[in-house]
Tab-separated table of C-alpha atoms in Angstrom:
chain	number	residue	atom	x	y	z
A	1	MET	CA	26.037	-8.553	-10.022
A	2	THR	CA	22.678	-9.326	-11.110
A	3	SER	CA	21.836	-11.913	-13.410
A	4	PRO	CA	18.691	-11.657	-14.910
A	5	ARG	CA	16.544	-14.738	-15.957
A	6	ARG	CA	16.059	-13.373	-19.342
A	7	PRO	CA	18.446	-11.513	-21.489
A	8	ASP	CA	17.904	-7.618	-21.659
A	9	ALA	CA	16.813	-7.517	-25.078
A	10	GLN	CA	14.064	-9.998	-24.161
A	11	ARG	CA	13.120	-8.611	-20.829
A	12	SER	CA	9.443	-8.288	-20.127
A	13	THR	CA	8.125	-4.953	-18.879
A	14	PRO	CA	6.694	-5.637	-15.486
A	15	GLU	CA	2.844	-4.908	-14.614
A	16	LEU	CA	2.212	-2.192	-12.535
A	17	LEU	CA	-0.530	-3.111	-10.426
A	18	ALA	CA	-2.486	-0.437	-8.244
A	19	PRO	CA	-5.325	-0.729	-5.657
A	20	ALA	CA	-9.024	0.130	-6.481
A	21	GLY	CA	-11.465	0.595	-3.721
A	22	SER	CA	-14.050	1.932	-6.133
A	23	LEU	CA	-14.768	2.841	-9.965
A	24	GLN	CA	-13.046	6.607	-9.436
A	25	MET	CA	-9.979	4.881	-8.002
A	26	MET	CA	-9.728	2.341	-10.806
A	27	ARG	CA	-10.268	5.099	-13.619
A	28	THR	CA	-7.558	7.339	-11.891
A	29	ALA	CA	-4.964	4.327	-11.754
A	30	PHE	CA	-5.369	3.509	-15.416
A	31	ALA	CA	-5.219	7.357	-16.287
A	32	TYR	CA	-2.010	7.485	-14.317
A	33	GLY	CA	-0.081	4.579	-15.823
A	34	ALA	CA	-1.308	1.352	-13.991
A	35	ASP	CA	-1.654	-1.823	-16.159
A	36	ALA	CA	-3.927	-3.507	-13.688
A	37	VAL	CA	-5.843	-3.055	-10.469
A	38	TYR	CA	-7.112	-5.233	-7.523
A	39	ALA	CA	-10.229	-5.017	-5.585
A	40	GLY	CA	-11.743	-6.679	-2.700
A	41	GLN	CA	-14.809	-9.265	-2.789
A	42	PRO	CA	-15.721	-7.740	0.814
A	43	ARG	CA	-16.856	-11.022	2.681
A	44	TYR	CA	-13.700	-12.912	1.840
A	45	SER	CA	-11.242	-10.355	1.483
A	46	LEU	CA	-9.186	-8.489	3.994
A	47	ARG	CA	-10.632	-5.008	3.306
A	48	VAL	CA	-14.231	-4.842	4.266
A	49	ARG	CA	-14.410	-0.978	4.523
A	50	ASN	CA	-14.287	1.595	1.842
A	51	ASN	CA	-15.037	-0.942	-0.984
A	52	SER	CA	-17.656	0.279	-3.491
A	53	PHE	CA	-17.284	-3.213	-5.397
A	54	GLY	CA	-19.259	-5.080	-2.786
A	55	LYS	CA	-22.138	-4.680	-5.159
A	56	LEU	CA	-22.035	-6.843	-8.249
A	57	GLU	CA	-23.406	-4.117	-10.382
A	58	ALA	CA	-20.208	-2.066	-9.499
A	59	LEU	CA	-17.980	-5.190	-9.864
A	60	GLU	CA	-19.171	-6.014	-13.184
A	61	ALA	CA	-19.027	-2.315	-14.459
A	62	GLY	CA	-15.264	-2.301	-13.206
A	63	ILE	CA	-14.372	-5.658	-14.801
A	64	ASN	CA	-15.942	-4.552	-17.897
A	65	GLU	CA	-14.399	-1.197	-18.118
A	66	ALA	CA	-10.867	-2.611	-17.401
A	67	HIS	CA	-11.223	-5.327	-20.115
A	68	ALA	CA	-12.278	-2.589	-22.702
A	69	ALA	CA	-9.230	-0.612	-21.744
A	70	GLY	CA	-7.095	-3.561	-22.386
A	71	LYS	CA	-6.249	-3.740	-18.437
A	72	ALA	CA	-6.527	-6.387	-15.929
A	73	PHE	CA	-8.769	-6.702	-12.990
A	74	TYR	CA	-7.880	-9.007	-10.165
A	75	LEU	CA	-10.404	-9.786	-7.209
A	76	VAL	CA	-8.899	-10.293	-3.833
A	77	SER	CA	-10.327	-13.533	-1.848
A	78	ASN	CA	-7.650	-13.662	0.672
A	79	ILE	CA	-9.090	-14.608	4.049
A	80	TYR	CA	-8.338	-17.295	6.454
A	81	PRO	CA	-12.143	-18.493	6.818
A	82	HIS	CA	-13.827	-20.020	9.753
A	83	ASN	CA	-16.433	-22.732	8.918
A	84	SER	CA	-19.079	-20.416	8.427
A	85	LYS	CA	-17.681	-18.561	5.683
A	86	VAL	CA	-16.278	-21.884	3.944
A	87	ARG	CA	-19.894	-23.263	3.832
A	88	THR	CA	-21.193	-20.184	1.807
A	89	PHE	CA	-18.043	-19.574	-0.245
A	90	VAL	CA	-18.903	-21.535	-3.549
A	91	GLU	CA	-22.248	-20.236	-3.693
A	92	ASP	CA	-21.336	-16.423	-3.057
A	93	MET	CA	-18.498	-16.698	-5.196
A	94	ALA	CA	-20.316	-18.257	-8.339
A	95	PRO	CA	-21.896	-15.050	-9.730
A	96	VAL	CA	-18.426	-13.173	-9.007
A	97	VAL	CA	-16.634	-15.748	-10.936
A	98	ALA	CA	-19.170	-15.575	-13.649
A	99	LEU	CA	-17.867	-11.946	-14.216
A	100	LYS	CA	-14.731	-13.205	-15.335
A	101	PRO	CA	-12.115	-11.110	-13.263
A	102	ASP	CA	-8.560	-11.948	-14.651
A	103	ALA	CA	-7.507	-13.736	-11.467
A	104	LEU	CA	-8.515	-14.480	-7.769
A	105	ILE	CA	-5.987	-13.511	-5.225
A	106	MET	CA	-6.265	-16.230	-2.489
A	107	ALA	CA	-4.501	-17.302	0.732
A	108	ASP	CA	-6.193	-19.999	2.350
A	109	PRO	CA	-5.546	-23.758	0.912
A	110	GLY	CA	-9.176	-25.017	1.491
A	111	LEU	CA	-10.586	-22.183	-0.303
A	112	ILE	CA	-7.800	-22.684	-2.984
A	113	MET	CA	-8.877	-26.169	-3.462
A	114	MET	CA	-12.569	-25.432	-3.435
A	115	VAL	CA	-11.659	-22.816	-6.639
A	116	ARG	CA	-9.697	-25.442	-8.307
A	117	GLU	CA	-12.326	-28.032	-8.069
A	118	THR	CA	-15.274	-25.875	-8.943
A	119	TRP	CA	-13.657	-23.327	-11.555
A	120	PRO	CA	-10.439	-25.257	-12.960
A	121	ASP	CA	-10.044	-22.698	-15.247
A	122	VAL	CA	-10.081	-19.686	-13.233
A	123	GLU	CA	-6.371	-18.205	-12.522
A	124	VAL	CA	-5.555	-18.086	-8.773
A	125	HIS	CA	-2.644	-15.759	-7.560
A	126	LEU	CA	-1.332	-16.649	-4.084
A	127	SER	CA	-1.745	-13.679	-1.654
A	128	VAL	CA	1.045	-12.158	0.394
A	129	GLN	CA	-0.860	-13.589	3.518
A	130	ALA	CA	0.391	-16.985	2.646
A	131	ASN	CA	3.762	-15.600	3.605
A	132	THR	CA	5.752	-17.238	0.758
A	133	THR	CA	9.592	-16.839	1.669
A	134	ASN	CA	11.324	-19.596	-0.179
A	135	TYR	CA	11.810	-21.338	-3.389
A	136	ALA	CA	10.540	-24.697	-2.216
A	137	ALA	CA	7.032	-23.037	-1.387
A	138	VAL	CA	7.095	-21.419	-4.779
A	139	ARG	CA	7.550	-24.820	-6.407
A	140	PHE	CA	5.011	-26.285	-4.186
A	141	TRP	CA	2.295	-23.713	-4.943
A	142	GLN	CA	3.150	-24.081	-8.815
A	143	SER	CA	2.493	-27.761	-8.486
A	144	VAL	CA	-1.090	-27.311	-7.499
A	145	GLY	CA	-1.729	-24.896	-10.214
A	146	ILE	CA	-1.188	-21.503	-8.717
A	147	LYS	CA	-0.318	-18.960	-11.596
A	148	ARG	CA	1.454	-16.454	-9.738
A	149	ILE	CA	3.158	-16.010	-6.220
A	150	ILE	CA	2.982	-12.450	-4.213
A	151	LEU	CA	6.154	-13.005	-2.377
A	152	SER	CA	6.395	-12.109	1.438
A	153	ARG	CA	7.302	-8.434	2.393
A	154	GLU	CA	10.106	-9.939	4.459
A	155	LEU	CA	12.477	-10.647	1.792
A	156	SER	CA	15.561	-8.690	0.540
A	157	LEU	CA	16.292	-8.155	-2.966
A	158	ASP	CA	18.856	-11.089	-2.738
A	159	GLU	CA	16.634	-13.384	-1.632
A	160	ILE	CA	13.925	-12.483	-4.112
A	161	GLU	CA	16.411	-13.154	-6.912
A	162	ASP	CA	17.383	-16.564	-5.494
A	163	ILE	CA	13.675	-17.446	-5.919
A	164	ARG	CA	13.438	-15.876	-9.391
A	165	GLN	CA	16.700	-17.942	-10.457
A	166	ALA	CA	15.339	-21.126	-8.570
A	167	CYS	CA	11.601	-20.794	-10.338
A	168	PRO	CA	12.292	-19.125	-13.526
A	169	ASP	CA	8.625	-20.206	-14.894
A	170	MET	CA	6.497	-18.853	-12.205
A	171	GLU	CA	5.001	-15.434	-12.124
A	172	LEU	CA	6.120	-13.226	-9.194
A	173	GLU	CA	4.797	-10.249	-7.702
A	174	VAL	CA	6.186	-7.863	-5.011
A	175	PHE	CA	4.769	-4.700	-3.011
A	176	VAL	CA	6.815	-1.611	-3.720
A	177	HIS	CA	4.630	1.053	-1.982
A	178	GLY	CA	2.251	1.431	0.802
A	179	ALA	CA	1.344	0.538	4.504
A	180	LEU	CA	3.466	-2.099	6.173
A	181	CYS	CA	2.120	-4.211	9.021
A	182	VAL	CA	3.752	-4.715	12.216
A	183	ALA	CA	2.962	-8.444	12.077
A	184	TYR	CA	4.458	-11.003	9.889
A	185	SER	CA	2.807	-10.359	6.375
A	186	GLY	CA	-0.242	-8.878	7.723
A	187	ARG	CA	-1.225	-11.703	10.045
A	188	CYS	CA	-1.903	-9.487	13.032
A	189	LEU	CA	-4.196	-9.873	16.265
A	190	LEU	CA	-3.969	-6.391	17.504
A	191	SER	CA	-7.282	-5.187	16.186
A	192	GLY	CA	-9.056	-8.319	17.079
A	193	TYR	CA	-7.684	-7.957	20.802
A	194	PHE	CA	-8.742	-4.303	21.146
A	195	ASN	CA	-12.141	-4.277	19.295
A	196	HIS	CA	-12.836	-7.837	18.573
A	197	ARG	CA	-12.675	-7.040	14.670
A	198	ASP	CA	-10.197	-9.527	13.413
A	199	PRO	CA	-7.815	-8.555	10.784
A	200	ASN	CA	-7.775	-11.848	9.162
A	201	GLN	CA	-11.383	-11.896	8.676
A	202	GLY	CA	-11.186	-8.480	6.766
A	203	THR	CA	-12.337	-6.058	9.579
A	204	CYS	CA	-8.871	-4.424	10.598
A	205	THR	CA	-9.239	-1.318	12.479
A	206	ASN	CA	-5.366	-0.474	11.981
A	207	SER	CA	-4.929	-0.661	15.809
A	208	CYS	CA	-1.040	-0.502	15.363
A	209	ARG	CA	-1.387	3.018	13.849
A	210	TRP	CA	-3.204	4.398	16.724
A	211	ASP	CA	-1.563	6.924	19.359
A	212	TYR	CA	0.451	5.143	21.811
A	213	LYS	CA	2.349	6.277	24.922
A	214	VAL	CA	5.204	4.390	26.403
A	215	HIS	CA	5.757	4.370	30.231
A	216	ASP	CA	8.616	3.066	32.238
A	217	ALA	CA	7.096	0.358	34.518
A	218	ASN	CA	10.042	0.966	37.030
A	219	GLU	CA	8.923	4.451	37.477
A	220	ASP	CA	5.000	4.100	36.845
A	221	GLY	CA	4.878	0.898	39.565
A	222	ALA	CA	4.896	-2.702	39.156
A	223	GLY	CA	1.255	-2.686	40.092
A	224	ASP	CA	0.489	-1.447	36.460
A	225	LEU	CA	1.908	-4.835	35.152
A	226	ARG	CA	-0.177	-6.650	37.385
A	227	ARG	CA	-3.388	-4.473	36.537
A	228	CYS	CA	-2.989	-5.220	32.789
A	229	GLY	CA	-2.570	-8.955	33.403
A	230	SER	CA	1.163	-9.719	32.717
A	231	GLU	CA	2.728	-12.696	34.215
A	232	GLY	CA	5.128	-11.356	36.780
A	233	GLY	CA	7.527	-12.401	39.755
A	234	GLN	CA	6.652	-11.961	43.367
A	235	ASP	CA	8.024	-8.618	43.512
A	236	GLY	CA	5.914	-7.452	40.813
A	237	THR	CA	8.517	-7.416	37.916
A	238	ALA	CA	7.848	-9.201	34.521
A	239	LYS	CA	9.643	-12.513	33.907
A	240	ALA	CA	11.840	-12.949	31.003
A	241	LEU	CA	10.087	-14.327	28.045
A	242	GLY	CA	10.430	-18.017	27.848
A	243	GLY	CA	12.339	-18.103	31.191
A	244	GLY	CA	15.559	-16.916	29.838
A	245	GLU	CA	17.832	-14.044	30.699
A	246	ARG	CA	17.563	-10.784	29.377
A	247	HIS	CA	20.254	-8.694	27.655
A	248	GLU	CA	21.162	-5.907	30.161
A	249	ALA	CA	19.490	-3.224	28.346
A	250	GLY	CA	16.329	-5.312	28.338
A	251	GLN	CA	16.054	-5.626	31.986
A	252	ARG	CA	13.696	-2.491	32.195
A	253	VAL	CA	10.136	-3.257	31.546
A	254	TYR	CA	8.118	-0.810	29.342
A	255	LEU	CA	4.670	-0.264	29.398
A	256	LEU	CA	2.176	0.889	26.341
A	257	GLU	CA	-0.887	3.318	26.557
A	258	GLU	CA	-3.312	3.511	23.879
A	259	GLY	CA	-4.647	7.048	23.426
A	260	THR	CA	-8.321	6.264	23.952
A	261	ARG	CA	-7.772	3.939	26.718
A	262	PRO	CA	-5.968	5.903	29.507
A	263	GLY	CA	-4.778	3.967	32.580
A	264	GLU	CA	-4.701	0.577	30.579
A	265	LEU	CA	-1.117	-0.282	30.588
A	266	MET	CA	0.136	-2.982	28.473
A	267	PRO	CA	3.524	-4.515	28.959
A	268	ILE	CA	5.790	-4.694	25.683
A	269	GLU	CA	7.315	-8.161	25.499
A	270	GLU	CA	10.252	-8.764	23.281
A	271	ASP	CA	12.003	-12.063	21.956
A	272	GLU	CA	14.762	-12.417	19.756
A	273	HIS	CA	13.035	-11.435	16.755
A	274	GLY	CA	11.684	-7.868	18.006
A	275	THR	CA	8.717	-6.088	19.277
A	276	TYR	CA	5.564	-6.304	17.315
A	277	ILE	CA	2.967	-3.636	18.792
A	278	LEU	CA	4.120	-0.067	17.585
A	279	ASN	CA	3.305	1.096	13.928
A	280	SER	CA	5.734	0.490	11.264
A	281	LYS	CA	6.824	3.319	8.488
A	282	ASP	CA	5.400	2.969	5.236
A	283	LEU	CA	7.234	1.176	2.175
A	284	ARG	CA	8.622	3.181	-0.469
A	285	ALA	CA	10.882	1.009	-2.844
A	286	VAL	CA	10.824	3.216	-5.997
A	287	GLU	CA	14.522	3.448	-5.995
A	288	HIS	CA	14.849	-0.241	-5.923
A	289	VAL	CA	12.444	-0.658	-9.385
A	290	GLU	CA	15.762	-0.977	-11.715
A	291	ARG	CA	16.997	-3.903	-9.580
A	292	LEU	CA	13.460	-5.663	-9.558
A	293	VAL	CA	13.165	-5.155	-13.324
A	294	LYS	CA	16.616	-6.772	-14.035
A	295	ILE	CA	15.814	-9.876	-11.544
A	296	GLY	CA	12.736	-10.415	-13.704
A	297	ILE	CA	9.672	-9.861	-11.467
A	298	ASP	CA	6.317	-9.654	-13.371
A	299	SER	CA	4.333	-7.409	-11.172
A	300	LEU	CA	4.947	-4.186	-8.895
A	301	LYS	CA	2.260	-3.799	-6.422
A	302	ILE	CA	1.060	-0.670	-4.781
A	303	GLU	CA	-0.763	-1.221	-1.558
A	304	GLY	CA	-4.003	1.151	-0.502
A	305	ARG	CA	-7.293	-0.205	-1.319
A	306	THR	CA	-8.871	2.472	1.243
A	307	LYS	CA	-6.696	5.333	0.149
A	308	SER	CA	-7.682	8.481	-2.039
A	309	PRO	CA	-7.710	8.875	-5.734
A	310	TYR	CA	-4.925	11.526	-5.433
A	311	TYR	CA	-2.825	8.603	-3.675
A	312	VAL	CA	-3.297	6.502	-6.337
A	313	ALA	CA	-2.751	8.999	-8.882
A	314	ARG	CA	0.529	9.834	-7.625
A	315	ALA	CA	1.658	6.570	-6.716
A	316	SER	CA	0.889	5.231	-10.215
A	317	GLN	CA	2.428	8.168	-11.875
A	318	GLY	CA	5.598	8.036	-9.920
A	319	TYR	CA	6.188	3.801	-10.340
A	320	ARG	CA	5.123	4.008	-14.039
A	321	ARG	CA	7.896	6.502	-14.557
A	322	ALA	CA	10.568	4.489	-12.662
A	323	ILE	CA	9.601	1.411	-14.590
A	324	ASP	CA	9.793	3.070	-17.927
A	325	ASP	CA	12.965	4.560	-16.865
A	326	ALA	CA	14.345	1.277	-16.004
A	327	MET	CA	13.326	-0.354	-19.171
A	328	ALA	CA	14.747	2.282	-21.355
A	329	GLY	CA	17.935	2.149	-19.523
A	330	ARG	CA	17.947	5.665	-17.953
A	331	PRO	CA	19.171	6.186	-14.378
A	332	PHE	CA	16.503	6.332	-11.670
A	333	ASP	CA	15.280	9.900	-11.392
A	334	MET	CA	15.883	10.995	-7.658
A	335	ARG	CA	13.273	13.562	-7.927
A	336	LEU	CA	10.551	10.733	-7.578
A	337	LEU	CA	11.450	10.406	-4.108
A	338	GLY	CA	10.188	13.878	-3.263
A	339	GLU	CA	6.993	13.295	-5.414
A	340	LEU	CA	6.068	10.478	-3.362
A	341	GLU	CA	7.016	12.177	0.006
A	342	GLY	CA	3.828	14.446	-0.753
A	343	LEU	CA	1.659	11.456	-0.100
A	344	ALA	CA	0.265	11.004	3.422
A	345	ASN	CA	2.851	8.700	4.943
A	346	ARG	CA	4.225	7.702	8.520
A	347	GLY	CA	7.526	8.278	7.204
A	348	TYR	CA	9.429	5.962	4.415
A	349	THR	CA	11.318	2.879	4.561
A	350	ASP	CA	12.266	0.378	2.068
A	351	GLY	CA	11.232	-2.299	4.287
A	352	PHE	CA	13.218	-5.547	4.166
A	353	TYR	CA	14.657	-4.932	0.479
A	354	GLN	CA	18.088	-3.726	1.707
A	355	ARG	CA	18.813	-4.745	5.107
A	356	HIS	CA	21.329	-2.200	6.189
A	357	HIS	CA	21.921	1.652	4.681
A	358	THR	CA	25.018	3.394	5.278
A	359	PRO	CA	24.696	6.747	6.797
A	360	GLU	CA	25.638	8.478	3.589
A	361	HIS	CA	23.008	6.533	1.690
A	362	GLN	CA	20.226	7.249	4.209
A	363	ASN	CA	21.338	10.938	3.983
A	364	TYR	CA	21.183	11.014	0.329
A	365	LEU	CA	17.633	9.458	0.101
A	366	ARG	CA	16.511	11.666	2.895
A	367	GLY	CA	17.760	15.013	1.196
A	368	HIS	CA	16.164	14.174	-2.220
A	369	SER	CA	12.811	13.222	-0.401
A	370	GLU	CA	12.461	16.512	1.462
A	371	SER	CA	13.078	18.477	-1.802
A	372	GLY	CA	10.227	18.760	-4.185
A	373	ARG	CA	7.604	17.815	-2.064
A	374	GLY	CA	3.948	18.759	-2.583
A	375	LEU	CA	0.828	18.938	-0.489
A	376	LEU	CA	-2.684	18.136	-2.153
A	377	VAL	CA	-4.489	21.159	-1.983
A	378	GLY	CA	-7.267	20.549	-4.722
A	379	GLU	CA	-8.985	18.347	-7.133
A	380	LEU	CA	-10.211	19.631	-10.499
A	381	LEU	CA	-13.886	19.338	-11.251
A	382	GLU	CA	-14.135	21.272	-14.647
A	383	VAL	CA	-12.469	23.975	-16.945
A	384	ASP	CA	-14.175	27.220	-18.182
A	385	ALA	CA	-11.952	27.107	-21.450
A	386	ALA	CA	-13.007	30.752	-22.320
A	387	THR	CA	-11.446	32.268	-19.263
A	388	GLY	CA	-8.741	29.583	-18.482
A	389	PHE	CA	-9.729	29.141	-15.045
A	390	ALA	CA	-10.620	25.570	-13.361
A	391	HIS	CA	-13.303	24.842	-10.888
A	392	VAL	CA	-11.456	23.176	-8.106
A	393	GLU	CA	-12.726	21.474	-4.845
A	394	VAL	CA	-10.293	22.495	-2.116
A	395	LYS	CA	-8.669	20.026	-0.131
A	396	ASN	CA	-5.822	22.344	1.820
A	397	GLY	CA	-5.109	26.134	1.993
A	398	PHE	CA	-3.376	27.839	-0.849
A	399	GLY	CA	-2.894	31.196	-2.428
A	400	ILE	CA	-1.877	33.702	-4.987
A	401	GLY	CA	2.037	33.433	-5.324
A	402	ASP	CA	2.193	29.670	-4.212
A	403	ARG	CA	4.131	27.488	-6.409
A	404	LEU	CA	1.444	24.935	-7.568
A	405	GLU	CA	1.854	21.595	-9.413
A	406	PHE	CA	-0.826	20.740	-11.734
A	407	ILE	CA	-0.889	17.129	-11.932
A	408	GLN	CA	-2.493	15.340	-15.128
A	409	PRO	CA	-1.947	12.003	-16.844
A	410	ALA	CA	-0.265	13.726	-19.797
A	411	GLY	CA	2.417	15.192	-17.488
A	412	ASN	CA	2.811	17.704	-14.725
A	413	VAL	CA	3.331	21.471	-14.871
A	414	VAL	CA	4.722	23.500	-11.985
A	415	ALA	CA	3.924	27.106	-12.055
A	416	PRO	CA	3.002	30.090	-9.643
A	417	LEU	CA	-0.588	30.868	-8.936
A	418	GLU	CA	-1.376	34.145	-10.714
A	419	ALA	CA	-5.297	34.372	-10.076
A	420	LEU	CA	-8.036	32.994	-7.591
A	421	GLU	CA	-11.817	33.315	-7.510
A	422	ASP	CA	-14.356	32.305	-4.827
A	423	ALA	CA	-17.229	30.097	-5.702
A	424	ASP	CA	-19.126	33.197	-6.953
A	425	ARG	CA	-16.325	34.294	-9.246
A	426	ARG	CA	-14.890	37.230	-7.000
A	427	PRO	CA	-11.281	37.691	-6.819
A	428	ILE	CA	-9.792	36.469	-3.539
A	429	ALA	CA	-5.819	36.190	-2.364
A	430	ARG	CA	-6.033	32.959	-0.593
A	431	ILE	CA	-8.520	30.214	0.473
A	432	PRO	CA	-7.656	28.972	4.014
A	433	GLY	CA	-8.735	25.498	4.233
A	434	ALA	CA	-10.545	22.405	2.809
A	435	GLY	CA	-14.399	22.012	2.219
A	436	LYS	CA	-15.091	24.927	-0.295
A	437	ARG	CA	-14.807	25.366	-4.008
A	438	VAL	CA	-12.972	28.086	-5.983
A	439	TRP	CA	-11.652	29.156	-9.414
A	440	VAL	CA	-8.096	28.775	-10.055
A	441	LYS	CA	-6.249	30.320	-12.848
A	442	LEU	CA	-4.481	27.637	-14.905
A	443	PRO	CA	-0.805	28.100	-16.363
A	444	GLU	CA	-0.622	29.208	-19.966
A	445	GLY	CA	-1.470	26.492	-22.574
A	446	LEU	CA	-2.665	23.955	-19.676
A	447	ARG	CA	-6.366	22.654	-20.481
A	448	PRO	CA	-6.884	19.326	-19.010
A	449	PRO	CA	-9.355	17.345	-21.134
A	450	ALA	CA	-12.743	16.908	-19.797
A	451	GLY	CA	-13.176	13.977	-17.447
A	452	GLU	CA	-9.596	13.143	-16.743
A	453	PRO	CA	-8.819	13.009	-13.103
A	454	CYS	CA	-6.390	16.038	-12.440
A	455	PHE	CA	-5.178	17.339	-9.059
A	456	ILE	CA	-3.197	20.309	-7.608
A	457	ALA	CA	-0.433	20.165	-5.057
A	458	ARG	CA	1.198	23.106	-3.199
A	459	MET	CA	5.108	22.866	-3.434
A	460	LEU	CA	6.420	23.015	0.021
């Protein structure tokens, strides 16, 4: 039974922390319930691409707007730098720190030391990249002035609770949704190997998510192993890793072929901890929010700074409801599983939070995930109050009679589409795909306020 660090009556509501790669994403996250956002400082964070906050003007606008709304804005500076970046760090960060972000999210001890020496009043949060997996490490970082620890993704709920009980005065943050790395807490070398773009320097090409084919080396020929540089025996077969004996099922050697590199076959090597080259499912832990609230976690984090505004809207809305329900003592709403299923994903997992699910529990979750799903079909641009139609930018095909979910900060409405017009206001029955703008008849009484980010999904 969970023993929270604070009595239920005194339990604090955890912060909902959402990703922001642009001002539009930040505004959408706040509109749909996020308490804070995090954005990258490009030269020193692990997300260089799709980041409009690389310009000081945009960063200043984002921080000021967040603070005016009573929200927090955290700046990510979590690379493990080589010497060239260490030499420029303080000079480059001085104008950034002057904008007063609420905290810097950091991983490298040297850079953390430089921040503590140069700007002792700046709050530092320890990045997940630092792989904090135990309470002793939390206590160490607390002793050097770290304000918050973002715990490793490789922890179970019980392990997280152990850390909370051992470190009751440290702020703790965990990831609850988004992409999972195939390497330990994101410390991956795959992109650097393929494209000479180092994930740990912010230029990851997500090589783990490319299209791979698996070949049986025993069928394709041992020459393939030698051709791709594997250490093999005189007979061309791969040696067991570390010189030990393989399990009987591990005697076969398998080769991996990436879609854009036909004929370049790489051996899949595995040790007692597993194989690390194929992509992971995405994290979805919304069903564990209640337990995390009881444990006393301070911040629940959504991954995805390079994702779309729709992604951040849907994810923030879902986890906001889960947090509010948990704080109010309401049972978990299983419909959230299906709503989050509508986001682009590679299949969902709850990661390491719960090590082993029973088949019955897996089927239960899957059944709810497959019901109530929606596909993004449009983004609202403006509303014609006189006619009750909305001008919509089309993302996927839909037509009259489809059940549509109108997603807005004030709450979602599901209704069949009764009328549709093309860009010239001529009636049509269906729009086949993305890239156009149409006029959609809104359900009776639905009039989203001007300027609010609103989306339309087709129920599947």
